[in-house]
């Protein structure tokens, strides 16, 4: 079923179960890459881990071949915000900050998530920025859950919650023009989910809605530039950036964070659906 204005795909509980399976594949790939991040490791090494994990679970990397993208992950280091292409020449060094974005499709359904990880000994201010981005993501997911439960929630309630969490935490740039999105039988669907804005606008937050929530923030200006490779987005002022993401779905009794092993329980408590999410990926 699709809502008419923006072609929003609403999922049945059974379809959301399938998205959960894809989400767990992504969660496991990110777990293994997080453990592998260290000085001397290349972003191509991380990409190989992702591809092996995804294909080993019977899934296919969502990113590989998407509009010609050549890899299974986006590996954005330091001033790179999103969409950086893994390379054997990009070798991580002590003090770097890397965002790893990963997607998988299983049985026709997509999962999509991202983490930001410090490499070795990292400036605490950079780690704090990554923490702020993650807190803002969870604030957005919580706003979606509360909005759906009340029956009054609108899409920009998520955007407002993300922005408010970032603004309260300090002077960070919120990247404009990039944000979250609907997800389901395609990796990117309507609606686009900005990381800033006034609440109470846009489509209603209803059961069956599945979204990827992904704040992107910087230590400096939010202005961006795209490199000559046609993919990599960087900060114009060279400041470091952080990017995190989870895919989530709204059910009649709560939210399900499809790419979190615990379904979001640790961060969201009773806002999470009463369904008991499995904690291991499909193999």
PDB file of N, CA and C in Angstrom, residues 187-258:
ATOM      1  N   UNK A 187      16.385   0.842  -1.393  1.00  0.00           N
ATOM      2  CA  UNK A 187      17.194   1.411  -0.312  1.00  0.00           C
ATOM      3  C   UNK A 187      16.758   2.829   0.013  1.00  0.00           C
ATOM      4  N   UNK A 188      16.447   3.610  -1.019  1.00  0.00           N
ATOM      5  CA  UNK A 188      16.011   4.989  -0.804  1.00  0.00           C
ATOM      6  C   UNK A 188      14.593   5.155  -1.338  1.00  0.00           C
ATOM      7  N   UNK A 189      13.693   5.525  -0.455  1.00  0.00           N
ATOM      8  CA  UNK A 189      12.292   5.766  -0.805  1.00  0.00           C
ATOM      9  C   UNK A 189      11.851   7.091  -0.196  1.00  0.00           C
ATOM     10  N   UNK A 190      10.698   7.568  -0.629  1.00  0.00           N
ATOM     11  CA  UNK A 190      10.045   8.665   0.093  1.00  0.00           C
ATOM     12  C   UNK A 190       9.681   8.172   1.494  1.00  0.00           C
ATOM     13  N   UNK A 191       9.712   9.107   2.470  1.00  0.00           N
ATOM     14  CA  UNK A 191      10.043  10.521   2.376  1.00  0.00           C
ATOM     15  C   UNK A 191      11.504  10.785   2.721  1.00  0.00           C
ATOM     16  N   UNK A 192      12.008  11.944   2.298  1.00  0.00           N
ATOM     17  CA  UNK A 192      13.319  12.411   2.745  1.00  0.00           C
ATOM     18  C   UNK A 192      13.162  12.951   4.167  1.00  0.00           C
ATOM     19  N   UNK A 193      14.123  12.625   5.037  1.00  0.00           N
ATOM     20  CA  UNK A 193      14.042  13.022   6.448  1.00  0.00           C
ATOM     21  C   UNK A 193      15.183  13.979   6.760  1.00  0.00           C
ATOM     22  N   UNK A 194      14.889  15.273   6.800  1.00  0.00           N
ATOM     23  CA  UNK A 194      15.903  16.260   7.137  1.00  0.00           C
ATOM     24  C   UNK A 194      16.329  16.131   8.592  1.00  0.00           C
ATOM     25  N   UNK A 195      17.524  16.624   8.887  1.00  0.00           N
ATOM     26  CA  UNK A 195      18.030  16.605  10.261  1.00  0.00           C
ATOM     27  C   UNK A 195      17.836  17.941  10.965  1.00  0.00           C
ATOM     28  N   UNK A 196      16.942  18.738  10.460  1.00  0.00           N
ATOM     29  CA  UNK A 196      16.605  20.021  11.076  1.00  0.00           C
ATOM     30  C   UNK A 196      15.235  20.435  10.575  1.00  0.00           C
ATOM     31  N   UNK A 197      14.589  21.322  11.322  1.00  0.00           N
ATOM     32  CA  UNK A 197      13.306  21.838  10.859  1.00  0.00           C
ATOM     33  C   UNK A 197      12.290  21.998  11.976  1.00  0.00           C
ATOM     34  N   UNK A 198      11.198  22.679  11.652  1.00  0.00           N
ATOM     35  CA  UNK A 198      10.116  22.877  12.608  1.00  0.00           C
ATOM     36  C   UNK A 198       9.275  21.620  12.711  1.00  0.00           C
ATOM     37  N   UNK A 199       8.727  21.341  13.876  1.00  0.00           N
ATOM     38  CA  UNK A 199       7.912  20.131  14.036  1.00  0.00           C
ATOM     39  C   UNK A 199       6.513  20.314  13.456  1.00  0.00           C
ATOM     40  N   UNK A 200       5.783  19.200  13.390  1.00  0.00           N
ATOM     41  CA  UNK A 200       4.367  19.253  13.047  1.00  0.00           C
ATOM     42  C   UNK A 200       4.046  19.350  11.574  1.00  0.00           C
ATOM     43  N   UNK A 201       5.000  19.046  10.714  1.00  0.00           N
ATOM     44  CA  UNK A 201       4.753  19.153   9.277  1.00  0.00           C
ATOM     45  C   UNK A 201       5.064  17.824   8.587  1.00  0.00           C
ATOM     46  N   UNK A 202       4.531  17.680   7.379  1.00  0.00           N
ATOM     47  CA  UNK A 202       4.814  16.497   6.588  1.00  0.00           C
ATOM     48  C   UNK A 202       3.868  15.345   6.862  1.00  0.00           C
ATOM     49  N   UNK A 203       4.139  14.175   6.273  1.00  0.00           N
ATOM     50  CA  UNK A 203       3.259  13.021   6.425  1.00  0.00           C
ATOM     51  C   UNK A 203       3.130  12.588   7.872  1.00  0.00           C
ATOM     52  N   UNK A 204       2.019  11.958   8.174  1.00  0.00           N
ATOM     53  CA  UNK A 204       1.799  11.437   9.522  1.00  0.00           C
ATOM     54  C   UNK A 204       2.709  10.249   9.801  1.00  0.00           C
ATOM     55  N   UNK A 205       3.079  10.115  11.066  1.00  0.00           N
ATOM     56  CA  UNK A 205       3.853   8.969  11.526  1.00  0.00           C
ATOM     57  C   UNK A 205       2.865   7.875  11.916  1.00  0.00           C
ATOM     58  N   UNK A 206       2.831   6.810  11.121  1.00  0.00           N
ATOM     59  CA  UNK A 206       1.815   5.771  11.287  1.00  0.00           C
ATOM     60  C   UNK A 206       2.478   4.396  11.271  1.00  0.00           C
ATOM     61  N   UNK A 207       1.815   3.383  11.850  1.00  0.00           N
ATOM     62  CA  UNK A 207       2.345   2.023  11.766  1.00  0.00           C
ATOM     63  C   UNK A 207       2.553   1.611  10.311  1.00  0.00           C
ATOM     64  N   UNK A 208       3.646   0.908  10.076  1.00  0.00           N
ATOM     65  CA  UNK A 208       3.997   0.487   8.731  1.00  0.00           C
ATOM     66  C   UNK A 208       5.033   1.365   8.065  1.00  0.00           C
ATOM     67  N   UNK A 209       5.284   2.546   8.651  1.00  0.00           N
ATOM     68  CA  UNK A 209       6.281   3.452   8.097  1.00  0.00           C
ATOM     69  C   UNK A 209       7.681   2.982   8.518  1.00  0.00           C
ATOM     70  N   UNK A 210       8.574   2.839   7.555  1.00  0.00           N
ATOM     71  CA  UNK A 210       9.961   2.450   7.833  1.00  0.00           C
ATOM     72  C   UNK A 210      10.885   3.541   7.316  1.00  0.00           C
ATOM     73  N   UNK A 211      11.791   3.981   8.170  1.00  0.00           N
ATOM     74  CA  UNK A 211      12.680   5.088   7.851  1.00  0.00           C
ATOM     75  C   UNK A 211      14.099   4.782   8.281  1.00  0.00           C
ATOM     76  N   UNK A 212      15.056   5.353   7.567  1.00  0.00           N
ATOM     77  CA  UNK A 212      16.439   5.396   8.013  1.00  0.00           C
ATOM     78  C   UNK A 212      16.699   6.801   8.549  1.00  0.00           C
ATOM     79  N   UNK A 213      17.097   6.879   9.812  1.00  0.00           N
ATOM     80  CA  UNK A 213      17.373   8.158  10.467  1.00  0.00           C
ATOM     81  C   UNK A 213      18.879   8.322  10.526  1.00  0.00           C
ATOM     82  N   UNK A 214      19.418   9.425   9.951  1.00  0.00           N
ATOM     83  CA  UNK A 214      20.882   9.526   9.858  1.00  0.00           C
ATOM     84  C   UNK A 214      21.402  10.956   9.984  1.00  0.00           C
ATOM     85  N   UNK A 215      21.659  11.386  11.209  1.00  0.00           N
ATOM     86  CA  UNK A 215      22.288  12.693  11.405  1.00  0.00           C
ATOM     87  C   UNK A 215      23.713  12.732  10.861  1.00  0.00           C
ATOM     88  N   UNK A 216      24.101  13.887  10.334  1.00  0.00           N
ATOM     89  CA  UNK A 216      25.462  14.165   9.886  1.00  0.00           C
ATOM     90  C   UNK A 216      25.828  15.534  10.425  1.00  0.00           C
ATOM     91  N   UNK A 217      26.864  15.583  11.259  1.00  0.00           N
ATOM     92  CA  UNK A 217      27.246  16.846  11.869  1.00  0.00           C
ATOM     93  C   UNK A 217      28.742  17.064  11.725  1.00  0.00           C
ATOM     94  N   UNK A 218      29.157  18.320  11.895  1.00  0.00           N
ATOM     95  CA  UNK A 218      30.566  18.686  11.721  1.00  0.00           C
ATOM     96  C   UNK A 218      31.066  19.493  12.912  1.00  0.00           C
ATOM     97  N   UNK A 219      32.384  19.566  13.021  1.00  0.00           N
ATOM     98  CA  UNK A 219      32.994  20.396  14.054  1.00  0.00           C
ATOM     99  C   UNK A 219      33.020  21.871  13.659  1.00  0.00           C
ATOM    100  N   UNK A 220      32.692  22.158  12.408  1.00  0.00           N
ATOM    101  CA  UNK A 220      32.740  23.534  11.918  1.00  0.00           C
ATOM    102  C   UNK A 220      31.531  23.884  11.083  1.00  0.00           C
ATOM    103  N   UNK A 221      31.787  24.390   9.897  1.00  0.00           N
ATOM    104  CA  UNK A 221      30.712  24.812   9.006  1.00  0.00           C
ATOM    105  C   UNK A 221      29.954  23.595   8.457  1.00  0.00           C
ATOM    106  N   UNK A 222      28.647  23.738   8.245  1.00  0.00           N
ATOM    107  CA  UNK A 222      27.888  22.655   7.632  1.00  0.00           C
ATOM    108  C   UNK A 222      27.974  22.630   6.112  1.00  0.00           C
ATOM    109  N   UNK A 223      28.690  23.563   5.505  1.00  0.00           N
ATOM    110  CA  UNK A 223      28.765  23.646   4.045  1.00  0.00           C
ATOM    111  C   UNK A 223      29.592  22.490   3.498  1.00  0.00           C
ATOM    112  N   UNK A 224      29.175  21.976   2.348  1.00  0.00           N
ATOM    113  CA  UNK A 224      29.788  20.769   1.795  1.00  0.00           C
ATOM    114  C   UNK A 224      30.277  20.988   0.370  1.00  0.00           C
ATOM    115  N   UNK A 225      31.095  20.058  -0.093  1.00  0.00           N
ATOM    116  CA  UNK A 225      31.531  20.010  -1.484  1.00  0.00           C
ATOM    117  C   UNK A 225      31.626  18.548  -1.882  1.00  0.00           C
ATOM    118  N   UNK A 226      31.426  18.280  -3.172  1.00  0.00           N
ATOM    119  CA  UNK A 226      31.567  16.921  -3.696  1.00  0.00           C
ATOM    120  C   UNK A 226      32.869  16.818  -4.472  1.00  0.00           C
ATOM    121  N   UNK A 227      33.633  15.755  -4.209  1.00  0.00           N
ATOM    122  CA  UNK A 227      34.920  15.585  -4.871  1.00  0.00           C
ATOM    123  C   UNK A 227      34.740  15.125  -6.320  1.00  0.00           C
ATOM    124  N   UNK A 228      35.847  15.113  -7.041  1.00  0.00           N
ATOM    125  CA  UNK A 228      35.813  14.808  -8.468  1.00  0.00           C
ATOM    126  C   UNK A 228      35.386  13.379  -8.759  1.00  0.00           C
ATOM    127  N   UNK A 229      35.428  12.482  -7.755  1.00  0.00           N
ATOM    128  CA  UNK A 229      34.991  11.101  -8.002  1.00  0.00           C
ATOM    129  C   UNK A 229      33.480  10.994  -8.162  1.00  0.00           C
ATOM    130  N   UNK A 230      32.771  12.100  -7.916  1.00  0.00           N
ATOM    131  CA  UNK A 230      31.325  12.108  -8.083  1.00  0.00           C
ATOM    132  C   UNK A 230      30.556  11.503  -6.936  1.00  0.00           C
ATOM    133  N   UNK A 231      31.248  11.127  -5.856  1.00  0.00           N
ATOM    134  CA  UNK A 231      30.599  10.480  -4.711  1.00  0.00           C
ATOM    135  C   UNK A 231      30.948  11.154  -3.387  1.00  0.00           C
ATOM    136  N   UNK A 232      32.226  11.301  -3.112  1.00  0.00           N
ATOM    137  CA  UNK A 232      32.669  11.704  -1.781  1.00  0.00           C
ATOM    138  C   UNK A 232      32.237  13.133  -1.459  1.00  0.00           C
ATOM    139  N   UNK A 233      31.529  13.286  -0.337  1.00  0.00           N
ATOM    140  CA  UNK A 233      31.097  14.594   0.145  1.00  0.00           C
ATOM    141  C   UNK A 233      31.968  14.974   1.334  1.00  0.00           C
ATOM    142  N   UNK A 234      32.561  16.180   1.283  1.00  0.00           N
ATOM    143  CA  UNK A 234      33.467  16.638   2.327  1.00  0.00           C
ATOM    144  C   UNK A 234      32.987  17.976   2.887  1.00  0.00           C
ATOM    145  N   UNK A 235      33.523  18.333   4.048  1.00  0.00           N
ATOM    146  CA  UNK A 235      33.275  19.666   4.589  1.00  0.00           C
ATOM    147  C   UNK A 235      34.123  20.673   3.818  1.00  0.00           C
ATOM    148  N   UNK A 236      33.535  21.808   3.509  1.00  0.00           N
ATOM    149  CA  UNK A 236      34.279  22.817   2.747  1.00  0.00           C
ATOM    150  C   UNK A 236      35.426  23.407   3.554  1.00  0.00           C
ATOM    151  N   UNK A 237      35.247  23.491   4.875  1.00  0.00           N
ATOM    152  CA  UNK A 237      36.280  24.116   5.698  1.00  0.00           C
ATOM    153  C   UNK A 237      37.296  23.106   6.231  1.00  0.00           C
ATOM    154  N   UNK A 238      37.173  21.840   5.849  1.00  0.00           N
ATOM    155  CA  UNK A 238      38.120  20.828   6.298  1.00  0.00           C
ATOM    156  C   UNK A 238      37.886  20.313   7.698  1.00  0.00           C
ATOM    157  N   UNK A 239      36.795  20.728   8.332  1.00  0.00           N
ATOM    158  CA  UNK A 239      36.528  20.258   9.697  1.00  0.00           C
ATOM    159  C   UNK A 239      36.079  18.799   9.690  1.00  0.00           C
ATOM    160  N   UNK A 240      36.277  18.130  10.810  1.00  0.00           N
ATOM    161  CA  UNK A 240      35.906  16.717  10.917  1.00  0.00           C
ATOM    162  C   UNK A 240      34.392  16.569  10.983  1.00  0.00           C
ATOM    163  N   UNK A 241      33.920  15.387  10.588  1.00  0.00           N
ATOM    164  CA  UNK A 241      32.481  15.137  10.536  1.00  0.00           C
ATOM    165  C   UNK A 241      32.159  13.776  11.151  1.00  0.00           C
ATOM    166  N   UNK A 242      30.906  13.626  11.557  1.00  0.00           N
ATOM    167  CA  UNK A 242      30.394  12.355  12.075  1.00  0.00           C
ATOM    168  C   UNK A 242      29.060  12.050  11.414  1.00  0.00           C
ATOM    169  N   UNK A 243      28.812  10.772  11.180  1.00  0.00           N
ATOM    170  CA  UNK A 243      27.589  10.318  10.514  1.00  0.00           C
ATOM    171  C   UNK A 243      27.181   8.999  11.142  1.00  0.00           C
ATOM    172  N   UNK A 244      25.950   8.914  11.615  1.00  0.00           N
ATOM    173  CA  UNK A 244      25.417   7.670  12.175  1.00  0.00           C
ATOM    174  C   UNK A 244      24.026   7.432  11.597  1.00  0.00           C
ATOM    175  N   UNK A 245      23.582   6.167  11.644  1.00  0.00           N
ATOM    176  CA  UNK A 245      22.299   5.837  11.018  1.00  0.00           C
ATOM    177  C   UNK A 245      21.757   4.524  11.577  1.00  0.00           C
ATOM    178  N   UNK A 246      20.443   4.465  11.749  1.00  0.00           N
ATOM    179  CA  UNK A 246      19.729   3.219  11.993  1.00  0.00           C
ATOM    180  C   UNK A 246      18.482   3.202  11.115  1.00  0.00           C
ATOM    181  N   UNK A 247      18.098   2.007  10.680  1.00  0.00           N
ATOM    182  CA  UNK A 247      16.794   1.810  10.044  1.00  0.00           C
ATOM    183  C   UNK A 247      15.791   1.399  11.115  1.00  0.00           C
ATOM    184  N   UNK A 248      14.592   1.982  11.062  1.00  0.00           N
ATOM    185  CA  UNK A 248      13.569   1.700  12.061  1.00  0.00           C
ATOM    186  C   UNK A 248      12.212   1.558  11.386  1.00  0.00           C
ATOM    187  N   UNK A 249      11.293   0.879  12.065  1.00  0.00           N
ATOM    188  CA  UNK A 249       9.933   0.735  11.556  1.00  0.00           C
ATOM    189  C   UNK A 249       8.950   0.949  12.692  1.00  0.00           C
ATOM    190  N   UNK A 250       7.825   1.556  12.363  1.00  0.00           N
ATOM    191  CA  UNK A 250       6.771   1.786  13.336  1.00  0.00           C
ATOM    192  C   UNK A 250       5.746   0.656  13.257  1.00  0.00           C
ATOM    193  N   UNK A 251       5.404   0.102  14.412  1.00  0.00           N
ATOM    194  CA  UNK A 251       4.391  -0.943  14.530  1.00  0.00           C
ATOM    195  C   UNK A 251       3.268  -0.418  15.416  1.00  0.00           C
ATOM    196  N   UNK A 252       2.129  -1.095  15.462  1.00  0.00           N
ATOM    197  CA  UNK A 252       1.018  -0.584  16.278  1.00  0.00           C
ATOM    198  C   UNK A 252       1.361  -0.407  17.755  1.00  0.00           C
ATOM    199  N   UNK A 253       2.327  -1.173  18.262  1.00  0.00           N
ATOM    200  CA  UNK A 253       2.643  -1.070  19.687  1.00  0.00           C
ATOM    201  C   UNK A 253       4.031  -0.507  19.955  1.00  0.00           C
ATOM    202  N   UNK A 254       4.646   0.149  18.991  1.00  0.00           N
ATOM    203  CA  UNK A 254       5.948   0.747  19.259  1.00  0.00           C
ATOM    204  C   UNK A 254       6.857   0.744  18.057  1.00  0.00           C
ATOM    205  N   UNK A 255       8.097   1.147  18.281  1.00  0.00           N
ATOM    206  CA  UNK A 255       9.092   1.226  17.225  1.00  0.00           C
ATOM    207  C   UNK A 255       9.991   0.000  17.281  1.00  0.00           C
ATOM    208  N   UNK A 256      10.530  -0.392  16.149  1.00  0.00           N
ATOM    209  CA  UNK A 256      11.491  -1.481  16.080  1.00  0.00           C
ATOM    210  C   UNK A 256      12.710  -0.955  15.334  1.00  0.00           C
ATOM    211  N   UNK A 257      13.854  -0.874  16.001  1.00  0.00           N
ATOM    212  CA  UNK A 257      15.083  -0.424  15.360  1.00  0.00           C
ATOM    213  C   UNK A 257      15.698  -1.649  14.701  1.00  0.00           C
ATOM    214  N   UNK A 258      15.532  -1.723  13.401  1.00  0.00           N
ATOM    215  CA  UNK A 258      15.776  -2.956  12.663  1.00  0.00           C
ATOM    216  C   UNK A 258      17.252  -3.302  12.550  1.00  0.00           C
TER     217      UNK A 258
END
